[in-house]
Tab-separated table of N, CA, C and O in Angstrom:
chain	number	residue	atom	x	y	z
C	1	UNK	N	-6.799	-7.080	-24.226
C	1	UNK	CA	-5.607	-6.957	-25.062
C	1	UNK	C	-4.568	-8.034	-24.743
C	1	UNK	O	-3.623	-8.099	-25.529
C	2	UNK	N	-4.594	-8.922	-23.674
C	2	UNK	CA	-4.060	-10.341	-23.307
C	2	UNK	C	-3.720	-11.044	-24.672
C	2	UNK	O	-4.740	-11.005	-25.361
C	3	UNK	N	-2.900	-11.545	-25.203
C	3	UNK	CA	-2.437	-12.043	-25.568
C	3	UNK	C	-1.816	-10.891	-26.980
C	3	UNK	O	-0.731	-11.326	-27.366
C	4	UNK	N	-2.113	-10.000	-27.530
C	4	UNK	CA	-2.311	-9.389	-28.552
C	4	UNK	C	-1.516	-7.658	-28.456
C	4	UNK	O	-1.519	-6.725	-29.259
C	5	UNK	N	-0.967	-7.808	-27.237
C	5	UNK	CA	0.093	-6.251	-26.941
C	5	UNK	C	1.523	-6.989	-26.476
C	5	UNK	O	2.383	-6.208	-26.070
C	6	UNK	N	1.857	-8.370	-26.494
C	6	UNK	CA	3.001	-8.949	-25.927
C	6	UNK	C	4.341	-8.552	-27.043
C	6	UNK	O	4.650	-8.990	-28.151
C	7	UNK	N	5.100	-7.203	-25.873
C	7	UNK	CA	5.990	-6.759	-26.957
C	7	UNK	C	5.869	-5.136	-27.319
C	7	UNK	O	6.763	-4.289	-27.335
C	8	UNK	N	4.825	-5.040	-27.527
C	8	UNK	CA	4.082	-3.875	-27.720
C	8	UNK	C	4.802	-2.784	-27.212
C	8	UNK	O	5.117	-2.971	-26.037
C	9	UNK	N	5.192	-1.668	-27.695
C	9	UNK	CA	5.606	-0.510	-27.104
C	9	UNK	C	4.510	0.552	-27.139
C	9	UNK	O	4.265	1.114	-28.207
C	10	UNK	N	3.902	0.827	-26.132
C	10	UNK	CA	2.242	1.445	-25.455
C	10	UNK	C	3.154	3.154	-24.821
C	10	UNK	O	4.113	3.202	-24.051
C	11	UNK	N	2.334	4.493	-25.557
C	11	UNK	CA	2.792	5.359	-24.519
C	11	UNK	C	1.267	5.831	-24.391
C	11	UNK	O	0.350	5.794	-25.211
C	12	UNK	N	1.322	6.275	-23.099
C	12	UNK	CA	0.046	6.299	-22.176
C	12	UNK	C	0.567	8.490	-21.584
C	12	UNK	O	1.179	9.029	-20.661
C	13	UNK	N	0.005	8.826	-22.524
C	13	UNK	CA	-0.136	10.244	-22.065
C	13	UNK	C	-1.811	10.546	-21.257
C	13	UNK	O	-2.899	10.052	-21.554
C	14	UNK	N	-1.406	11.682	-20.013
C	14	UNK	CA	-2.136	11.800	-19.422
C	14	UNK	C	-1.833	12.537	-17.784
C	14	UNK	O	-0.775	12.913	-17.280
C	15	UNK	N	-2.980	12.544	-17.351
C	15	UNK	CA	-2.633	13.500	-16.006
C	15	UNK	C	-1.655	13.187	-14.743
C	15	UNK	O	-1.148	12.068	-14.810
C	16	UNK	N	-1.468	13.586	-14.156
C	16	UNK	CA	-0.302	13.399	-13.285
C	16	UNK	C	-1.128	12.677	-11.895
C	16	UNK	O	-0.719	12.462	-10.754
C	17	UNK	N	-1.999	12.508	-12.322
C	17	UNK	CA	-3.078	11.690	-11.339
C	17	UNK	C	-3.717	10.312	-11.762
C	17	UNK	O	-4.673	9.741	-11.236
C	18	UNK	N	-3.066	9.973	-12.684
C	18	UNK	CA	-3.674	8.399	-13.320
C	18	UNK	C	-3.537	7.462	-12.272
C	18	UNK	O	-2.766	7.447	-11.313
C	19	UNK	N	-4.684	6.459	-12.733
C	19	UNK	CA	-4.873	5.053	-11.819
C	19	UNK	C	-3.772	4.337	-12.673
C	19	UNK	O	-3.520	4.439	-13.874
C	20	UNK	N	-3.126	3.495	-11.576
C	20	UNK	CA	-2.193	2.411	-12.556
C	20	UNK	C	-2.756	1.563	-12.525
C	20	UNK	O	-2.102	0.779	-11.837
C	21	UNK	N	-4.187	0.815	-13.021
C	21	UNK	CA	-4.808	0.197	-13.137
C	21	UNK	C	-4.348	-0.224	-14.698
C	21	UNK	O	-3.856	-1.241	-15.185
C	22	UNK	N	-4.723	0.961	-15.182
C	22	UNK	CA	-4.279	0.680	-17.071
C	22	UNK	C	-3.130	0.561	-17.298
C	22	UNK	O	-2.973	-0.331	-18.131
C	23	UNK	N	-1.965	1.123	-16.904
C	23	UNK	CA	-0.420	0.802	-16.932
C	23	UNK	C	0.170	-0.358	-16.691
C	23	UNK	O	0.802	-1.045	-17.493
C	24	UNK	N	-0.093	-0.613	-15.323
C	24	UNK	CA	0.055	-2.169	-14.894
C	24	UNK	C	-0.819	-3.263	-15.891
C	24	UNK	O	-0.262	-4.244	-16.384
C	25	UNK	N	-2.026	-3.002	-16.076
C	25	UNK	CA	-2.595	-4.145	-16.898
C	25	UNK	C	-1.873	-4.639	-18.523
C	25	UNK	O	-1.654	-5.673	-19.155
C	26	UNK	N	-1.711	-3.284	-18.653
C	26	UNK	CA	-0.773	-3.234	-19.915
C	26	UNK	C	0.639	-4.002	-19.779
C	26	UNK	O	1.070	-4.910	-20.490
C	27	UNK	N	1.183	-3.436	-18.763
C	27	UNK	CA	2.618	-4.420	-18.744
C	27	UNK	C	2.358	-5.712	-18.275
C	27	UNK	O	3.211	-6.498	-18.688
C	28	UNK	N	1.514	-6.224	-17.577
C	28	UNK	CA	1.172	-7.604	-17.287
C	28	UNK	C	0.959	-8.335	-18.597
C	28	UNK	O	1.428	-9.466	-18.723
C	29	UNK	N	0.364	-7.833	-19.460
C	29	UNK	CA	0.100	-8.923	-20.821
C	29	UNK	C	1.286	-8.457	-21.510
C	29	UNK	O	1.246	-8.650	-22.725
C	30	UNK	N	2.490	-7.810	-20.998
C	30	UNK	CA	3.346	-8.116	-22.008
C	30	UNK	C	3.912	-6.885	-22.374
C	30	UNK	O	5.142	-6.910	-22.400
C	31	UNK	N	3.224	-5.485	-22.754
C	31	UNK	CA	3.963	-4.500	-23.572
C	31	UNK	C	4.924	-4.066	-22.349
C	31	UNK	O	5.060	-4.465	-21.192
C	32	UNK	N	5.601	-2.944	-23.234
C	32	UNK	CA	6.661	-2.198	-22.330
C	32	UNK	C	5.755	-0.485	-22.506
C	32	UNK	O	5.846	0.229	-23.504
C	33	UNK	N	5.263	-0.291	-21.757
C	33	UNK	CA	4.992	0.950	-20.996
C	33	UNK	C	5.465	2.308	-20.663
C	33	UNK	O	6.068	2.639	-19.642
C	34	UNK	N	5.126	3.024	-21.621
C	34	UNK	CA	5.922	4.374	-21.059
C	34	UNK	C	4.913	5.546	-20.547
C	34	UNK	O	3.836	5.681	-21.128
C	35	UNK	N	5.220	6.286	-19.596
C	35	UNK	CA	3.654	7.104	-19.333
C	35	UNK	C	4.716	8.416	-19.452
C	35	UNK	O	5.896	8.444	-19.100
C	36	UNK	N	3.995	9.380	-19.999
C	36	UNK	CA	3.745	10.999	-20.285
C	36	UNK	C	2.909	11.591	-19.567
C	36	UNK	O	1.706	11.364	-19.691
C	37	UNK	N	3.489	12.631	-18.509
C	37	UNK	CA	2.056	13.401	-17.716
C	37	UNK	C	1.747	14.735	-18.563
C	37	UNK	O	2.765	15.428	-18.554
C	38	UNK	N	0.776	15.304	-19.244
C	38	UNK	CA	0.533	16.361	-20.112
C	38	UNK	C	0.480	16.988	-19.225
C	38	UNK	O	1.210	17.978	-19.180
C	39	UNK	N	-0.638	16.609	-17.840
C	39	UNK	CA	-1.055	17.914	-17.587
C	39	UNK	C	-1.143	17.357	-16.008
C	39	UNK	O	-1.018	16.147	-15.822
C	40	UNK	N	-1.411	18.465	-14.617
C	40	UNK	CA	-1.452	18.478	-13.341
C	40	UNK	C	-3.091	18.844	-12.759
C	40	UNK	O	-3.545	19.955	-13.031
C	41	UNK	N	-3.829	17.984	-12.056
C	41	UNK	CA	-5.338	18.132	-11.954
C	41	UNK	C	-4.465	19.042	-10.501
C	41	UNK	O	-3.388	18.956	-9.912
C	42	UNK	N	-5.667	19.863	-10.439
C	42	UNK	CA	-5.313	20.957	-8.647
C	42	UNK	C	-7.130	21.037	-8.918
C	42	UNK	O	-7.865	20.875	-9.892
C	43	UNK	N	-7.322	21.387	-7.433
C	43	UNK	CA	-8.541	22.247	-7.298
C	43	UNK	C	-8.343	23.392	-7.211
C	43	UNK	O	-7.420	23.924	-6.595
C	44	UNK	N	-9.549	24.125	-8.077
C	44	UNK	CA	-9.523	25.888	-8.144
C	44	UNK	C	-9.739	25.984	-6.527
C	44	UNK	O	-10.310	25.285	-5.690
C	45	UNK	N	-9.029	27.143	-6.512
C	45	UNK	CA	-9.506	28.183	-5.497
C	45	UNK	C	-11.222	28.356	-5.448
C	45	UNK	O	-11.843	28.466	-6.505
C	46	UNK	N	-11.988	28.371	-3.991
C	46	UNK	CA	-13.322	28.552	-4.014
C	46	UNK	C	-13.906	27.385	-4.715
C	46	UNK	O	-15.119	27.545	-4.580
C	47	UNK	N	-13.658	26.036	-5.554
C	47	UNK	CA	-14.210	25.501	-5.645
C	47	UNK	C	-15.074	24.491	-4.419
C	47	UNK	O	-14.548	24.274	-3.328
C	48	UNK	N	-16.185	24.038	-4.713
C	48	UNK	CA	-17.017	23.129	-3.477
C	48	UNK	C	-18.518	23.380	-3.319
C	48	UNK	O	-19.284	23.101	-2.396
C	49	UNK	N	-18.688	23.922	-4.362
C	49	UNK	CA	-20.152	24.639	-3.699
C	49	UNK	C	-21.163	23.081	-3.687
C	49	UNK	O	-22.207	22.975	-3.044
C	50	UNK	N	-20.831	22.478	-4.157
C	50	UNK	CA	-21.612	20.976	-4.340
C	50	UNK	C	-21.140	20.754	-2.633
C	50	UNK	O	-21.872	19.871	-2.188
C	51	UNK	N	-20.587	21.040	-2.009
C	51	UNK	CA	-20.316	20.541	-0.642
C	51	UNK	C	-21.627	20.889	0.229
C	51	UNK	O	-22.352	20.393	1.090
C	52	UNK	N	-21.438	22.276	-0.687
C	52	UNK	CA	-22.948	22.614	0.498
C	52	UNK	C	-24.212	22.715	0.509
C	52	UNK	O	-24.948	22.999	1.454
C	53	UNK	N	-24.508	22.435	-0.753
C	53	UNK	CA	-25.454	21.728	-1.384
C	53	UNK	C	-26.040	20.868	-0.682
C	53	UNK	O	-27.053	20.946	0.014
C	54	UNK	N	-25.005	19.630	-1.009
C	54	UNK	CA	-25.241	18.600	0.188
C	54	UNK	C	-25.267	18.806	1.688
C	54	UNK	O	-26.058	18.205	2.415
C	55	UNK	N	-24.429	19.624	2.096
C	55	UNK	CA	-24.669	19.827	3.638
C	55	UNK	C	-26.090	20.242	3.876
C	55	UNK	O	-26.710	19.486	4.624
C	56	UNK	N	-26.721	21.240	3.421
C	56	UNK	CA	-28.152	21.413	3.325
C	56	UNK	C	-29.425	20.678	2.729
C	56	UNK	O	-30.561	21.117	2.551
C	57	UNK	N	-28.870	19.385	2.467
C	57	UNK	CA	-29.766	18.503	1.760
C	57	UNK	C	-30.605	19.165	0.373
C	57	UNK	O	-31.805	19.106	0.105
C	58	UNK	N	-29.613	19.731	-0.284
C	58	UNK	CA	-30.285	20.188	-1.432
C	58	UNK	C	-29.293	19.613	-3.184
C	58	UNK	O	-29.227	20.112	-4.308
C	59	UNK	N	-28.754	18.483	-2.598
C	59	UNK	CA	-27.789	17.935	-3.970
C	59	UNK	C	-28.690	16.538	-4.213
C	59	UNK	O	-28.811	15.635	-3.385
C	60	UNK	N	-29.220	16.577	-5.386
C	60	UNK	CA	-30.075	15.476	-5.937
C	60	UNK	C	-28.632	13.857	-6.350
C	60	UNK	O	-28.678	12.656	-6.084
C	61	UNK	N	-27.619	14.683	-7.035
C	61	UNK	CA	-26.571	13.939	-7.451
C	61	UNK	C	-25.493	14.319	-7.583
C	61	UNK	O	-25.446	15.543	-7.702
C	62	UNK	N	-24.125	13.593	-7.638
C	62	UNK	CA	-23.237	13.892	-7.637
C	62	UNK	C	-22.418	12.955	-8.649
C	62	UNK	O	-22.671	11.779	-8.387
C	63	UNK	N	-21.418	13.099	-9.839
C	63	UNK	CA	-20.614	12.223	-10.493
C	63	UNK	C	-19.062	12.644	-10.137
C	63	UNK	O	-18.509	13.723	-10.348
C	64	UNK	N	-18.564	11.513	-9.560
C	64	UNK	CA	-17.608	11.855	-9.203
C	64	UNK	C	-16.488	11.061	-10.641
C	64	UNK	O	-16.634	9.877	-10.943
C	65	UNK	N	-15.645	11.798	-11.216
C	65	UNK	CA	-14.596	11.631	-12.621
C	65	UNK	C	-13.729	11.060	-12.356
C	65	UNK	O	-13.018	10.697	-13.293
C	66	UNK	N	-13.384	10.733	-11.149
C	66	UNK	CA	-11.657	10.310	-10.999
C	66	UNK	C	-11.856	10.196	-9.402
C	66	UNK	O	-12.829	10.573	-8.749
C	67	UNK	N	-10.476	9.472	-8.871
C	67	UNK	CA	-10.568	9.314	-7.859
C	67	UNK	C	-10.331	10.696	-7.197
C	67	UNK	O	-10.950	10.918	-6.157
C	68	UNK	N	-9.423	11.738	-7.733
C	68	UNK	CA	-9.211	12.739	-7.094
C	68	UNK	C	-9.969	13.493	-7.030
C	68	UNK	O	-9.692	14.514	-6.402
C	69	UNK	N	-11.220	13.363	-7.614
C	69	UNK	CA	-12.910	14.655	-7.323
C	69	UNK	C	-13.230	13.866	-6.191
C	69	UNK	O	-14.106	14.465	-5.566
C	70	UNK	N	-12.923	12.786	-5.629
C	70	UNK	CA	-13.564	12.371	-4.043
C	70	UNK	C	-13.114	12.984	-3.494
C	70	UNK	O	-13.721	13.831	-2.837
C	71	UNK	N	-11.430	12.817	-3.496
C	71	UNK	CA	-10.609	13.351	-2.410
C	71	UNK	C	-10.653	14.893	-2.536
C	71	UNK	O	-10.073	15.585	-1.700
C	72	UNK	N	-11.157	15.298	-3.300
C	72	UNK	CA	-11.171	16.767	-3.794
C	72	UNK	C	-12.971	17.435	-3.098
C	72	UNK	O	-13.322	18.477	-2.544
C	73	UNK	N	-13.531	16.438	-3.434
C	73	UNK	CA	-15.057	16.962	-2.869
C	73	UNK	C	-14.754	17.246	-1.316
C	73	UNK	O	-15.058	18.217	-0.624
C	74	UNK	N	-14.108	16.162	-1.028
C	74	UNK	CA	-13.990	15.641	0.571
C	74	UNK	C	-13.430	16.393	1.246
C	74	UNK	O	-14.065	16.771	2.231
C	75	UNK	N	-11.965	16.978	1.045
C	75	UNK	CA	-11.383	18.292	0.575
C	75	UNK	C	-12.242	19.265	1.335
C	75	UNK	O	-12.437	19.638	2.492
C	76	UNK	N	-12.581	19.449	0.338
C	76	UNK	CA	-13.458	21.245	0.045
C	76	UNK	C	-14.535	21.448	0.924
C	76	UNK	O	-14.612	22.576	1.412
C	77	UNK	N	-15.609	20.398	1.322
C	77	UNK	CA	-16.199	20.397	2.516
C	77	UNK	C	-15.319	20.225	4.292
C	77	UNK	O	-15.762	20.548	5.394
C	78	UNK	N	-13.962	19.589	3.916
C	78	UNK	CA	-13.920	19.632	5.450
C	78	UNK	C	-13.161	20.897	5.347
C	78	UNK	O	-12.868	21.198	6.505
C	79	UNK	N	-12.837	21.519	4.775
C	79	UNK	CA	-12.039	23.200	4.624
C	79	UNK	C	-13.396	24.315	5.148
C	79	UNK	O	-13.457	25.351	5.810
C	80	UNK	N	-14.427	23.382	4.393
C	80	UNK	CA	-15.672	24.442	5.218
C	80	UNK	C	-16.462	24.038	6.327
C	80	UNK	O	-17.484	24.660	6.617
C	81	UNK	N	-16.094	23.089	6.948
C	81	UNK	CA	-16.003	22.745	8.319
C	81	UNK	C	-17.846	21.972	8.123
C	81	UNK	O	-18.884	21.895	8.780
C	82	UNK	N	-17.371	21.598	6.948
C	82	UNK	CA	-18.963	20.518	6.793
C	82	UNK	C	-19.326	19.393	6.650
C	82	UNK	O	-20.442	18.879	6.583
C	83	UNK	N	-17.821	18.821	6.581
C	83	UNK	CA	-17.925	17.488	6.395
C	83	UNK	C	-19.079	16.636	6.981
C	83	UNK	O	-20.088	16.131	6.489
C	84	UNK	N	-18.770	16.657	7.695
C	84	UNK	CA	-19.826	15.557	8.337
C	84	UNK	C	-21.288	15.910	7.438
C	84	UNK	O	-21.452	15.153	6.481
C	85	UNK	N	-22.000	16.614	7.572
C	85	UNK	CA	-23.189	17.111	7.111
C	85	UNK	C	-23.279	17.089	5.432
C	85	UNK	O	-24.274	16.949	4.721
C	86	UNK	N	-21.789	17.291	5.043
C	86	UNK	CA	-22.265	17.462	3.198
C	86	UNK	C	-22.466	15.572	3.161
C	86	UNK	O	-23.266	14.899	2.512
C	87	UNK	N	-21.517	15.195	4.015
C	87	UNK	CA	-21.219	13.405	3.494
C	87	UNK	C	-22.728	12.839	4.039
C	87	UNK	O	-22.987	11.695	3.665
C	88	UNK	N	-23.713	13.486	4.850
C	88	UNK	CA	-24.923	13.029	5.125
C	88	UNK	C	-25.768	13.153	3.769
C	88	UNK	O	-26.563	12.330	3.315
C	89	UNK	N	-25.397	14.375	3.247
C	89	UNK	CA	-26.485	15.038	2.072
C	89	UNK	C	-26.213	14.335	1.109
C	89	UNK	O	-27.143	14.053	0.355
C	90	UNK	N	-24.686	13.754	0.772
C	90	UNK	CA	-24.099	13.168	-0.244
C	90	UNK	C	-24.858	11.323	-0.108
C	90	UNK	O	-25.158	10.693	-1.122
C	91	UNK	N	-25.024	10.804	1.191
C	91	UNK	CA	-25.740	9.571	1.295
C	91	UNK	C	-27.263	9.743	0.726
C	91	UNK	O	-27.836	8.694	0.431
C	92	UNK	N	-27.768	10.621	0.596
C	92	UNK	CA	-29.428	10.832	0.620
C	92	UNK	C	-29.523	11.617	-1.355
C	92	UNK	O	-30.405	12.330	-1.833
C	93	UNK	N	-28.281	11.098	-1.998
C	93	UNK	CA	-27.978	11.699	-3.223
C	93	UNK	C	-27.691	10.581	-4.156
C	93	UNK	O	-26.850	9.708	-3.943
C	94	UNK	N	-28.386	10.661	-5.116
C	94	UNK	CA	-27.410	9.639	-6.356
C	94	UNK	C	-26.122	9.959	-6.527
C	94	UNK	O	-25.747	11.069	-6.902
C	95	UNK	N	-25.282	8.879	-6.225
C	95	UNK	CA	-23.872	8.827	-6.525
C	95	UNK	C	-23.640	8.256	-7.683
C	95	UNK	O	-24.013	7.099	-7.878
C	96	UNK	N	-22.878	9.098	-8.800
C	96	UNK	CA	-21.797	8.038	-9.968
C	96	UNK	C	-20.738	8.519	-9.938
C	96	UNK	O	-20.312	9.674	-9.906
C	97	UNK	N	-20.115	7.098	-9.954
C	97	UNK	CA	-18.936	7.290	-10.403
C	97	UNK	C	-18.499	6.551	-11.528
C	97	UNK	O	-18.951	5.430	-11.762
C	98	UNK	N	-17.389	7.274	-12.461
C	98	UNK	CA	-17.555	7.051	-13.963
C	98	UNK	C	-16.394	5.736	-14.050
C	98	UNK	O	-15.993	5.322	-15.138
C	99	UNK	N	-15.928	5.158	-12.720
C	99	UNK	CA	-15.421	3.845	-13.467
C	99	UNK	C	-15.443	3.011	-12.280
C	99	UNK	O	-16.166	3.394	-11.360
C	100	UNK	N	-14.550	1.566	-12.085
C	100	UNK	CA	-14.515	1.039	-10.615
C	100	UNK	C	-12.912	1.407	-9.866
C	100	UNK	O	-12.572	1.133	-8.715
C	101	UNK	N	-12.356	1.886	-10.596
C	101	UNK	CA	-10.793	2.799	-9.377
C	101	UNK	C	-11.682	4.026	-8.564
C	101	UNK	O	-11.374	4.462	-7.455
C	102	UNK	N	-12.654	4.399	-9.238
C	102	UNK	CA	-13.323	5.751	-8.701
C	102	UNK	C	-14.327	5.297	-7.562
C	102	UNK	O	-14.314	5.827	-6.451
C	103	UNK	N	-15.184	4.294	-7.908
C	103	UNK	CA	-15.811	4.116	-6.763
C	103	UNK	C	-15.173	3.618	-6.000
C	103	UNK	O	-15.208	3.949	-4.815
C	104	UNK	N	-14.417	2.692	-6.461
C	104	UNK	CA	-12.940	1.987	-4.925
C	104	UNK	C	-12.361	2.792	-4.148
C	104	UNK	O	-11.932	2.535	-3.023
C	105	UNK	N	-12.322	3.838	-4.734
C	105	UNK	CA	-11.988	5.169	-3.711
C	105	UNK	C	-12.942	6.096	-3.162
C	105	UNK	O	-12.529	7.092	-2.567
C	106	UNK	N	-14.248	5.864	-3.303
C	106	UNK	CA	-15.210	6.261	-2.906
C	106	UNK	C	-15.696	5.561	-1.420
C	106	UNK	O	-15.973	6.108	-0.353
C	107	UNK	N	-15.682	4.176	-1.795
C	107	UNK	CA	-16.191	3.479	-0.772
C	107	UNK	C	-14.855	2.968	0.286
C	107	UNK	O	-15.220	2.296	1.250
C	108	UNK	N	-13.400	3.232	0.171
C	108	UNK	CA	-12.403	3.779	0.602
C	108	UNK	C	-12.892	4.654	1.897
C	108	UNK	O	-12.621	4.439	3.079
C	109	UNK	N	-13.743	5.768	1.301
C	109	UNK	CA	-13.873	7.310	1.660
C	109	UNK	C	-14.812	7.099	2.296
C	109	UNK	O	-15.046	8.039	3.056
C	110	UNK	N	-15.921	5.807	2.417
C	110	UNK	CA	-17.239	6.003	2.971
C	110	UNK	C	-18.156	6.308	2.145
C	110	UNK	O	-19.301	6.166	2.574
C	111	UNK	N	-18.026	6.721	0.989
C	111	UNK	CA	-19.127	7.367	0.259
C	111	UNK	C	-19.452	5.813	-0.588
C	111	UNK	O	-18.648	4.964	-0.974
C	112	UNK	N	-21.269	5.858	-0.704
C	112	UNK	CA	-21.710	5.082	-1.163
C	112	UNK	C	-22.407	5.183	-2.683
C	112	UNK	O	-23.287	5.995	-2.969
C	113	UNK	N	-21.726	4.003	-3.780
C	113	UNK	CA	-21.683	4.773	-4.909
C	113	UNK	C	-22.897	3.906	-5.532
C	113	UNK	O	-22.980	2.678	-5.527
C	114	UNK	N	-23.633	4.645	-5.960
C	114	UNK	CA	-24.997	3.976	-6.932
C	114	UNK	C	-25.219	3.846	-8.080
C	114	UNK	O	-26.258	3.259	-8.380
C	115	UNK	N	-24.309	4.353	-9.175
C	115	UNK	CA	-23.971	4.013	-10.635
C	115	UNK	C	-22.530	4.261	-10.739
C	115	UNK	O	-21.791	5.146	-10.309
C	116	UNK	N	-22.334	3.032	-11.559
C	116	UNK	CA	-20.972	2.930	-12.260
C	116	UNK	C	-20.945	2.143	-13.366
C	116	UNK	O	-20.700	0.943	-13.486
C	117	UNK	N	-21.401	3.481	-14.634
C	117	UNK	CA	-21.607	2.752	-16.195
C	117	UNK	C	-20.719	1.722	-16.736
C	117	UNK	O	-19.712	1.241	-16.217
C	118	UNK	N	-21.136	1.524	-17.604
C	118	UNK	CA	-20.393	0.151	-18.536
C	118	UNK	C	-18.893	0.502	-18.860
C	118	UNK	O	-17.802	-0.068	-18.830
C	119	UNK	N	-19.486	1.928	-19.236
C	119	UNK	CA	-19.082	3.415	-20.846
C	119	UNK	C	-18.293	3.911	-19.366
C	119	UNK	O	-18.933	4.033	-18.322
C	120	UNK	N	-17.387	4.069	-19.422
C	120	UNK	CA	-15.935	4.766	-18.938
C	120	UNK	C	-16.147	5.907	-19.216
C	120	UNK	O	-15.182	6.354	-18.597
C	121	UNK	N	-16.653	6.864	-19.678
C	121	UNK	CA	-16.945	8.147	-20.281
C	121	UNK	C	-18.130	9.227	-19.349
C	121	UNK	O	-19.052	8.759	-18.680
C	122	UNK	N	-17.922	10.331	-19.459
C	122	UNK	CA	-18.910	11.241	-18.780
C	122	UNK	C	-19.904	11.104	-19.500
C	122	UNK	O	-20.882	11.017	-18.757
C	123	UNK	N	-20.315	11.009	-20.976
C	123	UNK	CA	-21.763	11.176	-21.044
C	123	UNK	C	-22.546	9.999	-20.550
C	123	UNK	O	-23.733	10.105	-20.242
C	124	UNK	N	-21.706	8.588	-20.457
C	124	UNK	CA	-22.484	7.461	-20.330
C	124	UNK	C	-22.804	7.562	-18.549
C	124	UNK	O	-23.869	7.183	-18.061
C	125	UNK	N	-21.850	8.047	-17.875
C	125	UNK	CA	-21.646	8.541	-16.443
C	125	UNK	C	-22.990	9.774	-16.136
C	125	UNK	O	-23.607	9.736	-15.071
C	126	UNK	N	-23.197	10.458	-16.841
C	126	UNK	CA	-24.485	11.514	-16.243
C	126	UNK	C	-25.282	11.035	-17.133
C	126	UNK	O	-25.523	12.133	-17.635
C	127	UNK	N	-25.791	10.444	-17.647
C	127	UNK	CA	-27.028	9.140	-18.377
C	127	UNK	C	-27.319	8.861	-17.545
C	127	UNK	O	-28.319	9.207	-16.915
C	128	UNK	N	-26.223	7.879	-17.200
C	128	UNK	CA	-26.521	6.679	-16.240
C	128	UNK	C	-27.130	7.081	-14.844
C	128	UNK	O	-27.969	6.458	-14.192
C	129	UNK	N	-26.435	8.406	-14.506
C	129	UNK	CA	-26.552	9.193	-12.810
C	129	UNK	C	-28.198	9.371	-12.931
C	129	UNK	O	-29.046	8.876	-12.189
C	130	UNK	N	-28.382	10.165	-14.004
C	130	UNK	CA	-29.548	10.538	-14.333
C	130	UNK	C	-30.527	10.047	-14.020
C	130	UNK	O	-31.374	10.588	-13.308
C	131	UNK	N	-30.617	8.578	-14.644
C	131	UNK	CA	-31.756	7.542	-15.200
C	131	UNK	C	-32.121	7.010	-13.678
C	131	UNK	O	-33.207	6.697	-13.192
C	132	UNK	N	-30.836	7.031	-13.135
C	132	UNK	CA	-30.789	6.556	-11.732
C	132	UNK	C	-31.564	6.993	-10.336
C	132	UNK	O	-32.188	6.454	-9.422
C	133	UNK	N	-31.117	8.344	-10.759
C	133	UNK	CA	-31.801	9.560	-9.510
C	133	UNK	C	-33.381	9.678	-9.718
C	133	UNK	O	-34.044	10.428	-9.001
């Protein structure tokens, strides 16, 4: 959008957890930027069972959506005192992640990521995990 948003008044609705990857890129070529948070990502209560999955070497794959399902997986296993062991099960697993802020925070985290589609999107993201595993 380089050369073709200079000026541009862009509003960017969305979660209270966005990468400023897209915000910043946007005001760099020029527009003026306004962001709207609709909505607040939390983890449910009891969510993680993919933690232990992996701790038992029984998770084939994992797609991680955002950077905050790392920090959120990562989370939920060391709350069940498994870390170490799910992040073993999680190495011996197809990893996707559905963009490159997500795996940058993956491999941040240690976790090693093995698809990261073209397609920004979940279906192209569990395709891709899929075809992979």
């Amino acid at each position: 959008l380089d050369g073709d948003i200079d000026g541009a008044r862009v509003e960017v609705a969305r979660s209270d957890h966005g990468s400023a990857v897209l915000t910043d890129g946007l005001a760099e070529a020029g527009a003026y930027v306004h962001e709207t948070v609709l909505y607040a990502l939390t983890r449910p209560a009891g969510a993680g069972d993919s933690t232990e999955l992996a701790a038992a070497g029984d998770l084939d794959a994992a797609l991680f959506t955002s950077s905050l399902t790392v920090e959120h997986w990562l989370a939920a296993a060391r709350e069940r005192g498994i870390e170490s062991a799910a992040r073993e099960g999680l190495a011996d697993a197809t990893v996707g992640a559905i963009g490159p802020p997500t795996a940058e925070t993956a491999a941040d985290h240690g976790i090693s990521v093995d698809v990261v589609p073209d397609d920004a999107g979940f279906e192209a993201l569990a395709r891709a995990t899929i075809e992979d595993a």
